[in-house]
XYZ file of C-alpha atoms in Angstrom:
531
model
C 0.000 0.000 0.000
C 2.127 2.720 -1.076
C 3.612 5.916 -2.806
C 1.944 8.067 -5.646
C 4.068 8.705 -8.907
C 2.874 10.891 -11.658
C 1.520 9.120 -14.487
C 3.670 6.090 -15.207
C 5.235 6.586 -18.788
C 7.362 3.328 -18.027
C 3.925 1.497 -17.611
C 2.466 2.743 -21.221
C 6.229 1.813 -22.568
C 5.704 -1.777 -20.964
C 2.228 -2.032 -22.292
C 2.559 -0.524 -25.872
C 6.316 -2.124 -26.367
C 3.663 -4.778 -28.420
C 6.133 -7.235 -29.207
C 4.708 -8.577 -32.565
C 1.198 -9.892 -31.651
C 1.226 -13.729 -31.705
C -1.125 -15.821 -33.281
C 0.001 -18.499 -31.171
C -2.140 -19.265 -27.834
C -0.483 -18.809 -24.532
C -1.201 -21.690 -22.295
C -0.573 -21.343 -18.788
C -0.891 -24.619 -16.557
C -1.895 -22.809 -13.139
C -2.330 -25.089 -9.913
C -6.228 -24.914 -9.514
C -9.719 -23.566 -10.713
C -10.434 -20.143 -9.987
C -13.478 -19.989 -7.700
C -15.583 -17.337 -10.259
C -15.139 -14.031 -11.722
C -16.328 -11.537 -9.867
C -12.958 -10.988 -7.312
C -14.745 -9.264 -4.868
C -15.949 -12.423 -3.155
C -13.196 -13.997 -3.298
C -9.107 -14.031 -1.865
C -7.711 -16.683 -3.065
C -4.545 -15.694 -5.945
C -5.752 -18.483 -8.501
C -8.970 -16.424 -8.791
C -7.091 -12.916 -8.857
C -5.109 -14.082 -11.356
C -8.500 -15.523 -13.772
C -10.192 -12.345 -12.878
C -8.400 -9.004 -11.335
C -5.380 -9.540 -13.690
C -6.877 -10.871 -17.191
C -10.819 -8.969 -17.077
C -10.719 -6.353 -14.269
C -8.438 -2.931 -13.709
C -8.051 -0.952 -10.345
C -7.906 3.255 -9.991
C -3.815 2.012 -9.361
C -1.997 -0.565 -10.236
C 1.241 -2.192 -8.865
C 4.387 -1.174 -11.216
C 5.618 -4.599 -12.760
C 7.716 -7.002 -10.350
C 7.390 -4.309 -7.320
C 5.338 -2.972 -4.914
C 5.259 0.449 -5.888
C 2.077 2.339 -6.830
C 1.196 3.763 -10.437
C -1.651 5.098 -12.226
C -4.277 2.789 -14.094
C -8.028 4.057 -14.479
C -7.114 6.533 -12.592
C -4.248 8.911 -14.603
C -3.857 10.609 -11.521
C -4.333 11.920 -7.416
C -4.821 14.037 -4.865
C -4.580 13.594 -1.933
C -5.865 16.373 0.938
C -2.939 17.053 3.649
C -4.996 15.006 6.677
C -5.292 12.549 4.776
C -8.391 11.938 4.778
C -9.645 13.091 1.287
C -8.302 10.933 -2.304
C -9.336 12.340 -5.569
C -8.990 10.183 -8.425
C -8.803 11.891 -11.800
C -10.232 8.698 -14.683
C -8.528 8.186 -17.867
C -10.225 9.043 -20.755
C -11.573 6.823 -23.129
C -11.223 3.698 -21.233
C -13.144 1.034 -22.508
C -15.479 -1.765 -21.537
C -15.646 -5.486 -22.783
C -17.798 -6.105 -25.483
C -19.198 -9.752 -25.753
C -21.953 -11.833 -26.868
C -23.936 -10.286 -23.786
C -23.138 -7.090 -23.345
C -22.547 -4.043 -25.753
C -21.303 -1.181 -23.402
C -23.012 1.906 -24.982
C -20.062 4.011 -23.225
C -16.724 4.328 -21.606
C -15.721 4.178 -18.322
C -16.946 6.763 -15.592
C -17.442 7.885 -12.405
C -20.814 5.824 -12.016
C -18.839 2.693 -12.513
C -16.032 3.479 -9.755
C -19.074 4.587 -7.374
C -21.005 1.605 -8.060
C -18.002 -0.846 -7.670
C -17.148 1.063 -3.927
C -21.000 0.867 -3.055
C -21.672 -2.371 -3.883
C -19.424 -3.530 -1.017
C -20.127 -0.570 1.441
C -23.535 0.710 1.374
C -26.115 -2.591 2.947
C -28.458 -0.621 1.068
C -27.494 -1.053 -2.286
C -29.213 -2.925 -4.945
C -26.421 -5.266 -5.308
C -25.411 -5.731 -1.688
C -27.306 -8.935 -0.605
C -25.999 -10.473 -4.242
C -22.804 -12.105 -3.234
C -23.299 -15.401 -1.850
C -20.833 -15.211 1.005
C -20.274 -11.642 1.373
C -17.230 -9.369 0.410
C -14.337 -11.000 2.757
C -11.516 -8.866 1.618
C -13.479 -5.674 1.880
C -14.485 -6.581 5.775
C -11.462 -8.163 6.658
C -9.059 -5.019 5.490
C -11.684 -3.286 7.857
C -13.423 -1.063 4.586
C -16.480 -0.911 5.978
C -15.374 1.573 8.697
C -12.809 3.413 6.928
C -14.747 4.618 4.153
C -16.965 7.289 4.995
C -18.105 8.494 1.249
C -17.364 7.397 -2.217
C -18.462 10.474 -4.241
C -19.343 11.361 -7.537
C -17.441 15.004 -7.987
C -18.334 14.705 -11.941
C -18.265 12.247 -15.145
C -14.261 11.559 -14.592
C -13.559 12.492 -10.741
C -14.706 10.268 -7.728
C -13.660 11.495 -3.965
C -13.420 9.281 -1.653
C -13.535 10.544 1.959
C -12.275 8.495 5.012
C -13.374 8.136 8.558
C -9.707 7.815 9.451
C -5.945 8.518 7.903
C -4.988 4.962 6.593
C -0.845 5.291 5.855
C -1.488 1.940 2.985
C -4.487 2.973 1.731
C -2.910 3.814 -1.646
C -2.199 0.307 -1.735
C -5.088 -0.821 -0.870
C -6.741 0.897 -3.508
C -4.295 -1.110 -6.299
C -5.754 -4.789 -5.008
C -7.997 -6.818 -6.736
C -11.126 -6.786 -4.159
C -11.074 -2.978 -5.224
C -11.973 -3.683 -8.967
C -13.698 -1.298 -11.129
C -17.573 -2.850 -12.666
C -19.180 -1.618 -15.519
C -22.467 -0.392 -13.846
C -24.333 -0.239 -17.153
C -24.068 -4.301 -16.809
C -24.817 -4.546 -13.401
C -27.470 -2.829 -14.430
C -28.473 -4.795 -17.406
C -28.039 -8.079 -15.147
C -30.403 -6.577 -12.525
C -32.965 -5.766 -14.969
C -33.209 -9.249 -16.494
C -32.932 -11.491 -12.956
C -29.770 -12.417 -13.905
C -27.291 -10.902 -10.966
C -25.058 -14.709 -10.782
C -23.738 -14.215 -14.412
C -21.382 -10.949 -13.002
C -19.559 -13.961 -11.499
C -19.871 -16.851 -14.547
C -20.140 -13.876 -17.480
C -17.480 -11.605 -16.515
C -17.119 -7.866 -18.046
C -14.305 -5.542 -17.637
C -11.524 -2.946 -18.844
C -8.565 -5.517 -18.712
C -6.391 -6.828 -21.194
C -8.598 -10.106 -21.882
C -11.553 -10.628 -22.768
C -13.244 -13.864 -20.771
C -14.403 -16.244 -23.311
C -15.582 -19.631 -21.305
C -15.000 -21.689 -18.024
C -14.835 -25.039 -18.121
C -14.261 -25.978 -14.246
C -11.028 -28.349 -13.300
C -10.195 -28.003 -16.915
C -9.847 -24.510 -18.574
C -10.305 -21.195 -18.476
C -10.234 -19.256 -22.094
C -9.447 -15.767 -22.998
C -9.012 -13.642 -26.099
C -6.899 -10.489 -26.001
C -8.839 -7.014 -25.327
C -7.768 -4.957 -28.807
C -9.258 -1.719 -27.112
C -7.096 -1.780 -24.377
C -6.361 1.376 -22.761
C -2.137 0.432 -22.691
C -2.086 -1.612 -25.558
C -3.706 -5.258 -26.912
C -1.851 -7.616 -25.096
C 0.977 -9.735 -27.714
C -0.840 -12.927 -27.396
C -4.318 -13.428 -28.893
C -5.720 -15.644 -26.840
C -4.617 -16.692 -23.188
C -5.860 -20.290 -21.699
C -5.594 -21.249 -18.322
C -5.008 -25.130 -18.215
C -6.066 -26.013 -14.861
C -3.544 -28.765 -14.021
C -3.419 -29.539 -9.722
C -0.162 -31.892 -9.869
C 3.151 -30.133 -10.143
C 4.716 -32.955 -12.035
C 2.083 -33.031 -14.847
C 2.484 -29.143 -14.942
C 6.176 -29.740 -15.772
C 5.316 -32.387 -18.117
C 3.098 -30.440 -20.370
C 5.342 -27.462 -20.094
C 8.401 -29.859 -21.580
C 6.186 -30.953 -24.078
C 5.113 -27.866 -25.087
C 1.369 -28.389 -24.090
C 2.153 -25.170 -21.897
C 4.578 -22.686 -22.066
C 4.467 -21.476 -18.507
C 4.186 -24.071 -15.309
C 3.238 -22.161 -12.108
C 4.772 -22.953 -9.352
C 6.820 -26.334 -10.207
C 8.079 -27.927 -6.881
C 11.763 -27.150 -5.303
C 13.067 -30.233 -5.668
C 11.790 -30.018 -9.770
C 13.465 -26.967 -9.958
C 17.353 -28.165 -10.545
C 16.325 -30.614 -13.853
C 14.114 -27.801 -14.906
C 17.039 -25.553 -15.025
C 19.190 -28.483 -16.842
C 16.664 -28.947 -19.611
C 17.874 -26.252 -22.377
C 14.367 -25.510 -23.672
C 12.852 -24.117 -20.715
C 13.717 -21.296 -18.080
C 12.879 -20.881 -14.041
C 12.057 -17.383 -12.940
C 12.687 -17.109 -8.724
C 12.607 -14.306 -5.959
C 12.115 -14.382 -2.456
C 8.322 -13.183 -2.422
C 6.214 -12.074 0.361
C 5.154 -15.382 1.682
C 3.776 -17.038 4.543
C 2.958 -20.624 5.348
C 1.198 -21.478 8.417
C -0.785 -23.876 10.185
C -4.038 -21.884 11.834
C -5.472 -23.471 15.094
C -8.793 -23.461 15.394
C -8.943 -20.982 19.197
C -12.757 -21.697 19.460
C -12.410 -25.497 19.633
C -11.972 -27.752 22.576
C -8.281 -27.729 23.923
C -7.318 -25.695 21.200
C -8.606 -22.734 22.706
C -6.054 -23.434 25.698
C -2.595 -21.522 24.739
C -1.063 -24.185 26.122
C -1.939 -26.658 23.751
C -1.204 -24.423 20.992
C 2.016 -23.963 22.467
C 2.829 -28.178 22.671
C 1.830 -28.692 19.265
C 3.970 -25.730 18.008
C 6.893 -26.811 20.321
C 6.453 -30.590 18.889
C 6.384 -29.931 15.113
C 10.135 -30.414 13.539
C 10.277 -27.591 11.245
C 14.102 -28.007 10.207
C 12.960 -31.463 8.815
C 9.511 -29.885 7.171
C 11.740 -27.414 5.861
C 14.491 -29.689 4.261
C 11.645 -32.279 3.315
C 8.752 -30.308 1.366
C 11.089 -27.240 0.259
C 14.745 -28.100 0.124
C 17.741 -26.537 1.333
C 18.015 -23.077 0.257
C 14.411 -22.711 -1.143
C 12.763 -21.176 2.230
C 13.975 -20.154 5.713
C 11.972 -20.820 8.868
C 9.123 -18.620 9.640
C 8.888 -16.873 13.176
C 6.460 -14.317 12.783
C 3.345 -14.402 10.196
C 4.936 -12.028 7.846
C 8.752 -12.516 5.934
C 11.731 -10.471 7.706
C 12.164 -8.201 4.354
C 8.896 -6.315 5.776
C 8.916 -3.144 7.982
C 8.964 -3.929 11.584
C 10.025 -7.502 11.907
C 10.641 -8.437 15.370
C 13.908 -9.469 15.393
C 14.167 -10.142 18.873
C 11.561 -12.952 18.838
C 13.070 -16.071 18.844
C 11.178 -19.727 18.087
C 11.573 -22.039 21.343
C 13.294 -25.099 20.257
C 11.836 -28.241 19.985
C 11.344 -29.960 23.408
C 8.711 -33.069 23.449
C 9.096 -33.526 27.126
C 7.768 -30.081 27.679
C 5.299 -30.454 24.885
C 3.978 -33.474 26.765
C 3.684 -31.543 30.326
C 1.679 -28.654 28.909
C -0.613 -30.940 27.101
C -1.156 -32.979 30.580
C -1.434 -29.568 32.236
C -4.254 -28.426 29.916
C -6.454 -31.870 30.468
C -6.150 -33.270 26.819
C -6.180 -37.148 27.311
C -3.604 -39.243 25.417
C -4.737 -39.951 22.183
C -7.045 -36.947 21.781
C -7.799 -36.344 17.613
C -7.311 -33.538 15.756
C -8.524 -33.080 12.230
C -6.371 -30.908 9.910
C -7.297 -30.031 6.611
C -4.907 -29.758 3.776
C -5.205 -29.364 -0.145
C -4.888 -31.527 -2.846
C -2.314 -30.421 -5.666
C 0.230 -28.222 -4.259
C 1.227 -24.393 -4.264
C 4.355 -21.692 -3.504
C 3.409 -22.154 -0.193
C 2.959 -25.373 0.435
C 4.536 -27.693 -2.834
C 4.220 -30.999 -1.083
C 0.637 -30.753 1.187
C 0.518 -34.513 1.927
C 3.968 -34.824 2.977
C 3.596 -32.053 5.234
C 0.920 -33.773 6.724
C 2.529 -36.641 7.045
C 5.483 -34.813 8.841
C 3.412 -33.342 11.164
C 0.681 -36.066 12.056
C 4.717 -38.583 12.878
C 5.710 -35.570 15.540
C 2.237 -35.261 16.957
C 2.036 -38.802 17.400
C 5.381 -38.229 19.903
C 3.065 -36.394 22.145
C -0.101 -38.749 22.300
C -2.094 -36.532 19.922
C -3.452 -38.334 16.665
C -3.638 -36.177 13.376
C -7.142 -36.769 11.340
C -5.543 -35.496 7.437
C -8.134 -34.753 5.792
C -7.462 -33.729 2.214
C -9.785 -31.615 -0.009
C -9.826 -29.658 -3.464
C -8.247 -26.254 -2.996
C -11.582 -23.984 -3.108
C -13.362 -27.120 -1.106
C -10.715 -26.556 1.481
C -10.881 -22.625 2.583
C -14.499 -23.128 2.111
C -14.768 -25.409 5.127
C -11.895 -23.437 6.937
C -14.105 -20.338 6.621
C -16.893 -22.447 8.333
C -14.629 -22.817 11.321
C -15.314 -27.176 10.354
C -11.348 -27.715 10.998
C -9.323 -28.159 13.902
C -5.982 -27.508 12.070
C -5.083 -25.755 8.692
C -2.527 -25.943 6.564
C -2.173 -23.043 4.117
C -0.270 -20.082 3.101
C -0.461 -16.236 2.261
C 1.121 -14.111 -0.133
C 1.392 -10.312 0.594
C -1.255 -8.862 -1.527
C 0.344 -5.144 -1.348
C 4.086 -5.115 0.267
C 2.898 -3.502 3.433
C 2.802 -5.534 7.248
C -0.785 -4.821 7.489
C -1.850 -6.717 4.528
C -0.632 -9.518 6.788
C -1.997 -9.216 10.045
C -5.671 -7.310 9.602
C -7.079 -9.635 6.613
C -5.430 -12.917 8.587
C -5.402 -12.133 12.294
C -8.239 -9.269 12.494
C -11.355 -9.676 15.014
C -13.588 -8.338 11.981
C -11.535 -11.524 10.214
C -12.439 -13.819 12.995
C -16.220 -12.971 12.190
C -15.916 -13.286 8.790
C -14.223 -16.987 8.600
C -10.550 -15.484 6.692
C -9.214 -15.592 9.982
C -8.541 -19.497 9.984
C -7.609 -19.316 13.615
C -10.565 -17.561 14.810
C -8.533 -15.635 17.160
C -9.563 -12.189 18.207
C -7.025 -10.303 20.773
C -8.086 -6.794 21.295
C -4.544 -5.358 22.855
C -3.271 -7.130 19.013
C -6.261 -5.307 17.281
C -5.547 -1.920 19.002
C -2.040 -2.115 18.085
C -2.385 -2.992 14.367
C -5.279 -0.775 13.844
C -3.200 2.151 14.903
C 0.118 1.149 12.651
C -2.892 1.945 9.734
C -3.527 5.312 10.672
C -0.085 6.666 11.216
C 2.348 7.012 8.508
C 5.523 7.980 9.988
C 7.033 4.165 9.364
C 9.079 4.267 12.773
C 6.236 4.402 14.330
C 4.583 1.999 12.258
C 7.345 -0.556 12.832
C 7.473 -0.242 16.569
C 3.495 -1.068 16.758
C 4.112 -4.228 14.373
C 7.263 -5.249 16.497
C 4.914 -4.869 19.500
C 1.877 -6.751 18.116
C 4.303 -9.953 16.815
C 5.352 -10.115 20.640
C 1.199 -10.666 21.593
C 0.868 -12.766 18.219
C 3.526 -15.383 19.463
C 2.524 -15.314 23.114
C -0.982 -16.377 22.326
C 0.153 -18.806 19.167
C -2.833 -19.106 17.251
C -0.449 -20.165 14.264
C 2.548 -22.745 13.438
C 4.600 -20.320 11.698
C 6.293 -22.768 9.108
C 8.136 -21.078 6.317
C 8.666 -18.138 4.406
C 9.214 -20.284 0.773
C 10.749 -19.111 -2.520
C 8.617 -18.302 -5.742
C 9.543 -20.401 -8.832
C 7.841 -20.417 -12.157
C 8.998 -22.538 -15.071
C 8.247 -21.216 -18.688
C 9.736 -22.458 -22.070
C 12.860 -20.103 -23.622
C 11.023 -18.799 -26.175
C 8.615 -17.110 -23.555
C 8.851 -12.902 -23.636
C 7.644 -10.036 -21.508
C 6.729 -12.481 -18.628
C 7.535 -10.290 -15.167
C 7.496 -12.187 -11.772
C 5.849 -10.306 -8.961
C 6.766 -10.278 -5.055
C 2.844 -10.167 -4.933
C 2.603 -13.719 -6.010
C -0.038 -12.498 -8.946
C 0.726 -13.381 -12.401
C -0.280 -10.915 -15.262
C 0.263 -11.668 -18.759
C -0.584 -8.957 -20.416
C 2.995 -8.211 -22.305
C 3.520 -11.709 -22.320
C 3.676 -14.174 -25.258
C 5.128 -17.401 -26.969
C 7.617 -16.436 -30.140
């Protein structure tokens, strides 16, 4: 959540740099099925990726491979010296989808950035009660109460007013749960009883242009030629839905896909021998974790938290699933690059004799079950979920606690998570924005805890206070010294295993151009094609 530059002529350069347009389609094998279309009820990066960066743009955007804030719909800002007042100056001429079921009759506007804002704010709006299972993002980044007003000013200028100074609201702004809608289709949709299709029949200002869904299988695009930077190189774009890494790497040495997302660590040295294809790797903002569930029986006792964190070998989960050099141990729920990283915190060391006495302490009989919930396929966060599982449910079994795995479809997974069904987790984040609070208020947050995206269920007021006021100051000492100060309360209460902090990979063929890796995790290939 950052900085504001004046219009970005290095983004137009990337965009409109067309390398030749290429007839050729560019097939990406990505790790699982989006979840629908319309971002805003969603988190998950496999849907931002089919939906915020193919169909949908933001006011901002983040500058390729960085965290730094540029211009998108909006060309530029102001902002008022409180703080509290953003005005957002639209491009001109920005243009909508058209499809088979809609024909915009106009370019973008200020009724379409109101409308988008509303939707998620105002209970009273037409399209409020539509989403099946609310706007999670929106009410876990704590929206609801920071925006006070999202205001027409005229056709090209919104104003958006705050109840409060927010130092990463900027960034904020550039993430995909703050997409821009066409409100003509909303409209349309609305009109004809037809309010599900925003999420099957998807219409935006991006570079693609959503063709058709076929679940577990593919996802097809075609290139938007109106786009505001530029038709994107490659005509069409198909996500090939493929959950095993080693098929991914398969059909990307066959040529069935020219970019694998994330292949596994230990693929990663033949990849590099084979001279037809390429890795791409940075040390991304990236958590993995193991949420307990606080509001379930024993599990709500610190104490147990603490013996199953104390019992889990994490130098032997982190050579086994990631390999040597390809993550380092994670102590507090965001990586060590980030502002105000509590150094000072150490991780206890292993001790299954203490383990044991706090588990006796708290009551739990030997032999007590735990269920913990891990995906099929695998991800940057977690490449190998069974044999994490595996790892885990051997080192619980030293302390007289049996592990229940219980392995699901990704979506199927954080679907039940967000019902509160597990006792255990295993998952991972990746930083949506490059700013602390992106990890702590959407993951750790009381409003989270209501909401089901706070796995853990854990709700610590003294925590809330402390990251609530890092948001409103900017000064980043200050900032820092709150963070340092909440990670302190975060590992004293131990509603997570913090596991790793893993490295990204993605594997594409050498013929592959204009792909950029992102600390953000999110993969846009809109300069991207196949020669």
């Amino acid at each position: 959540m950052k900085r504001l530059p004046l219009r970005s002529a290095l983004a137009v350069a990337v965009f409109s740099t067309a390398l030749s347009v290429s007839a050729k389609p560019l097939v990406v094998c990505t790790e699982a099925s989006p979840e629908g279309f319309d971002i805003v009820q969603y988190t998950t990066a496999v849907t931002a990726d089919a939906s915020a960066e193919t169909i949908l743009n933001r006011l901002a955007d983040f500058k390729p491979g960085t965290t730094d804030v540029e211009p998108a719909l909006a060309e530029r800002w102001e902002i008022s010296p409180d703080g509290l007042e953003y005005t957002f100056y639209l491009r001109p001429g920005v243009k909508f989808h058209t499809t088979s079921y809609f024909k915009p009759t106009r370019t973008l506007n200020a009724d379409d950035v109101v409308w988008s804002f509303q939707r998620q704010l105002d209970p009273n709006h037409p399209w409020h009660d539509k989403s099946l299972v609310g706007y999670p993002y929106f009410e876990s980044m704590g929206f609801k109460n920071l925006l006070k007003s999202v205001e027409k000013v005229d056709d090209m200028t919104v104003k958006i007013t705050l109840n409060h100074a927010e130092s990463p609201f900027l960034r904020d702004i550039a993430m995909p749960f703050n997409s821009i809608y066409s409100a003509e289709y909303a409209d349309q949709l609305l009109k004809a009883g037809k309010t599900s299709e925003l999420n099957s029949k998807p219409i935006g200002t991006g570079p693609f242009i959503f063709v058709r869904y076929n679940k577990d299988a593919q996802v097809r695009f075609k290139a938007n030629p109106e786009y505001f930077r530029g038709k994107p190189p490659s005509d069409v774009l198909i996500f090939a839905v493929t959950t095993d890494s080693n098929v991914r790497q398969q059909k990307l040495k066959a040529n069935e896909c020219q970019i694998a997302l994330y292949p596994k660590p230990d693929e990663v040295g033949n990849i590099k021998k084979d001279p037809n294809l390429k890795v791409d790797e940075m040390a991304a903002l990236m958590t993995s974790y193991i949420a307990m569930n606080t509001r379930h029986k024993y599990l709500d006792d610190v104490r147990v938290r603490k013996a199953i964190d104390m019992a889990f070998d994490k130098e032997t989960y982190l050579t086994s699933v990631h390999g040597k050099g390809n993550a380092i141990p994670a102590i507090n729920p965001y990586p060590p690059t980030m502002l105000g990283f509590n150094t000072a915190i150490e991780h206890p060391p292993r001790d299954l004799d203490k383990a044991r006495a706090l588990l006796k302490e708290a009551g739990v009989p030997e032999g007590q079950v735990f269920t913990l919930f891990t995906r099929n396929g695998g991800g940057p966060t977690n490449p190998n979920p069974m044999l994490g599982a595996q790892l885990l449910q051997s080192d619980l079994a030293k302390i007289g606690i049996k592990l229940d795995i219980r392995v699901m479809e990704w979506g199927e997974m954080l679907k039940r998570a967000k019902n509160g069904e597990h006792d255990l987790v295993s998952t991972g984040w990746g930083g949506d924005n490059g700013d602390p609070d992106n990890f702590l208020t959407p993951l750790l947050s009381c409003e989270a805890a209501k909401n089901g995206e706070n796995y853990a269920r854990w709700c610590n007021k003294d925590f809330e206070a402390l990251i609530t006021k890092a948001r409103n100051i900017t000064e980043p000492a200050e900032r820092a010294a709150l963070y340092e100060q909440a990670q302190v309360l975060f590992n004293q209460d131990q509603p997570w295993i913090n596991v790793v902090h893993p490295m990204l990979f993605t594997a594409r063929r050498n013929n592959v151009e204009g792909y950029v890796l992102s600390p953000l995790t999110n993969n846009n290939f809109a300069t991207t094609r196949a020669k």
